[in-house]
């Protein structure tokens, strides 16, 4: 937990990351940044999907609509937070000459999106009032 709090502090103080280790090849830092931006695009798509479910499916039973919308919105929030944390952890690892950090988050996010997709298939198959 203490390491996580330290990581969150570093999100807002990237100049402290530069004090660790040596400067990596800029191409790796730029690739890390592109990955960060891809995660943010994914987060925005999930958030947009959550709003779309809530706003454009008014005939869907309230519990389904709110449940699916909240699942997508929560996934978007987690994805955006994970993006900045992963960027910082990778940048630190590259500067220190360590292996890049591994994460279970892509698997968790993939499963969450799959569950929401299966729920949407059920809703579409059974019908809006189901």
Coordinates of N, CA and C in Angstrom, one line a residue, residues 29-99:
X29 N 10.8 5.8 -24.4 CA 9.9 6.7 -23.6 C 8.7 7.1 -24.5
X30 N 9.0 7.4 -25.8 CA 7.8 7.8 -26.6 C 6.9 6.6 -26.9
X31 N 7.4 5.4 -27.0 CA 6.5 4.2 -27.1 C 5.7 4.0 -25.8
X32 N 6.3 4.3 -24.7 CA 5.6 4.2 -23.4 C 4.5 5.2 -23.4
X33 N 4.7 6.4 -23.9 CA 3.7 7.5 -23.9 C 2.6 7.1 -24.9
X34 N 2.9 6.5 -26.0 CA 1.9 6.1 -27.0 C 1.0 5.0 -26.3
X35 N 1.6 4.1 -25.6 CA 0.8 3.1 -24.9 C -0.1 3.8 -23.9
X36 N 0.4 4.7 -23.2 CA -0.4 5.5 -22.2 C -1.6 6.1 -22.9
X37 N -1.4 6.8 -24.1 CA -2.5 7.4 -24.8 C -3.5 6.4 -25.3
X38 N -3.0 5.2 -25.7 CA -3.9 4.2 -26.2 C -4.8 3.7 -25.0
X39 N -4.3 3.6 -23.8 CA -5.1 3.3 -22.6 C -6.1 4.4 -22.4
X40 N -5.7 5.6 -22.5 CA -6.7 6.7 -22.3 C -7.8 6.7 -23.4
X41 N -7.4 6.4 -24.6 CA -8.5 6.2 -25.6 C -9.5 5.1 -25.3
X42 N -8.9 4.0 -24.8 CA -9.8 2.9 -24.3 C -10.7 3.4 -23.2
X43 N -10.1 4.1 -22.2 CA -10.9 4.6 -21.1 C -12.0 5.5 -21.6
X44 N -11.7 6.4 -22.5 CA -12.7 7.3 -23.1 C -13.8 6.6 -23.8
X45 N -13.5 5.5 -24.5 CA -14.4 4.7 -25.3 C -15.4 4.0 -24.3
X46 N -14.8 3.5 -23.2 CA -15.6 2.8 -22.2 C -16.6 3.8 -21.5
X47 N -16.1 5.0 -21.2 CA -16.9 6.0 -20.6 C -18.0 6.4 -21.5
X48 N -17.7 6.6 -22.8 CA -18.7 7.0 -23.8 C -19.7 5.9 -24.0
X49 N -19.3 4.6 -23.9 CA -20.2 3.5 -24.0 C -21.2 3.5 -22.8
X50 N -20.6 3.8 -21.6 CA -21.5 3.8 -20.4 C -22.6 4.9 -20.6
X51 N -22.2 6.1 -21.0 CA -23.2 7.1 -21.2 C -24.1 6.8 -22.3
X52 N -23.7 6.1 -23.4 CA -24.5 5.7 -24.5 C -25.6 4.7 -24.0
X53 N -25.2 3.7 -23.2 CA -26.1 2.8 -22.7 C -27.2 3.5 -21.9
X54 N -26.8 4.4 -21.0 CA -27.7 5.1 -20.2 C -28.7 6.0 -21.0
X55 N -28.1 6.7 -21.9 CA -28.9 7.8 -22.6 C -29.7 7.2 -23.8
X56 N -29.2 6.2 -24.5 CA -29.9 5.8 -25.7 C -30.6 4.5 -25.6
X57 N -30.7 4.0 -24.5 CA -31.5 2.8 -24.3 C -32.6 3.0 -23.2
X58 N -33.5 4.0 -23.4 CA -34.4 4.3 -22.3 C -35.5 3.2 -22.1
X59 N -35.7 2.4 -23.1 CA -36.7 1.3 -22.9 C -36.2 0.1 -22.2
X60 N -34.9 0.1 -22.0 CA -34.2 -1.0 -21.3 C -34.6 -0.9 -19.8
X61 N -34.9 -2.1 -19.2 CA -35.3 -2.1 -17.8 C -34.2 -1.3 -17.0
X62 N -34.7 -0.5 -16.0 CA -33.8 0.4 -15.3 C -32.6 -0.3 -14.7
X63 N -32.8 -1.5 -14.0 CA -31.6 -2.2 -13.4 C -30.6 -2.6 -14.4
X64 N -31.0 -3.1 -15.6 CA -30.1 -3.5 -16.6 C -29.3 -2.3 -17.1
X65 N -30.1 -1.2 -17.4 CA -29.5 0.0 -18.0 C -28.4 0.6 -17.1
X66 N -28.8 0.7 -15.8 CA -27.9 1.3 -14.8 C -26.7 0.4 -14.6
X67 N -27.0 -0.9 -14.5 CA -25.9 -1.8 -14.2 C -24.9 -1.9 -15.3
X68 N -25.3 -1.9 -16.5 CA -24.4 -1.9 -17.7 C -23.7 -0.6 -17.8
X69 N -24.4 0.5 -17.6 CA -23.8 1.8 -17.7 C -22.7 2.0 -16.6
X70 N -23.0 1.6 -15.4 CA -22.1 1.8 -14.3 C -20.8 0.8 -14.5
X71 N -21.1 -0.4 -15.0 CA -19.9 -1.2 -15.3 C -19.0 -0.6 -16.3
X72 N -19.5 -0.1 -17.4 CA -18.7 0.6 -18.4 C -18.0 1.8 -17.9
X73 N -18.7 2.6 -17.1 CA -18.1 3.8 -16.5 C -17.0 3.5 -15.5
X74 N -17.3 2.5 -14.7 CA -16.2 2.1 -13.7 C -15.0 1.6 -14.4
X75 N -15.2 0.8 -15.5 CA -14.1 0.3 -16.3 C -13.3 1.4 -16.9
X76 N -14.0 2.4 -17.4 CA -13.3 3.6 -17.9 C -12.5 4.4 -16.9
X77 N -13.0 4.5 -15.7 CA -12.3 5.2 -14.6 C -11.1 4.4 -14.2
X78 N -11.3 3.1 -14.0 CA -10.1 2.2 -13.7 C -9.1 2.2 -14.8
X79 N -9.5 2.2 -16.0 CA -8.6 2.2 -17.1 C -7.7 3.5 -17.2
X80 N -8.4 4.6 -16.9 CA -7.6 5.9 -17.0 C -6.6 6.0 -15.8
X81 N -7.0 5.5 -14.6 CA -6.1 5.5 -13.5 C -4.9 4.5 -13.7
X82 N -5.3 3.4 -14.3 CA -4.3 2.4 -14.5 C -3.3 2.9 -15.6
X83 N -3.8 3.6 -16.5 CA -2.9 4.1 -17.6 C -1.8 5.0 -17.1
X84 N -2.1 5.9 -16.2 CA -1.0 6.8 -15.7 C -0.1 6.0 -14.7
X85 N -0.7 5.1 -14.0 CA 0.2 4.3 -13.1 C 1.1 3.4 -13.9
X86 N 0.6 2.8 -14.9 CA 1.5 1.9 -15.7 C 2.5 2.7 -16.5
X87 N 2.2 3.9 -17.0 CA 3.2 4.8 -17.6 C 4.3 5.1 -16.7
X88 N 4.0 5.5 -15.5 CA 5.0 5.8 -14.5 C 5.9 4.6 -14.1
X89 N 5.2 3.5 -13.9 CA 6.0 2.3 -13.5 C 6.9 1.8 -14.6
X90 N 6.5 1.9 -15.9 CA 7.3 1.5 -17.0 C 8.5 2.5 -17.2
X91 N 8.2 3.8 -17.0 CA 9.3 4.8 -17.1 C 10.3 4.6 -16.1
X92 N 9.9 4.3 -14.8 CA 10.9 4.0 -13.8 C 11.7 2.8 -14.1
X93 N 11.0 1.7 -14.5 CA 11.7 0.5 -14.8 C 12.8 0.7 -15.9
X94 N 12.4 1.4 -17.0 CA 13.4 1.7 -18.1 C 14.6 2.5 -17.6
X95 N 14.3 3.5 -16.7 CA 15.4 4.3 -16.2 C 16.3 3.5 -15.3
X96 N 15.8 2.5 -14.6 CA 16.6 1.7 -13.7 C 17.2 0.5 -14.4
X97 N 16.8 0.2 -15.6 CA 17.4 -0.9 -16.3 C 16.7 -2.2 -15.9
X98 N 15.5 -2.2 -15.3 CA 14.8 -3.3 -14.8 C 13.8 -3.9 -15.9
X99 N 13.3 -5.1 -15.7 CA 12.3 -5.6 -16.5 C 11.0 -4.7 -16.4

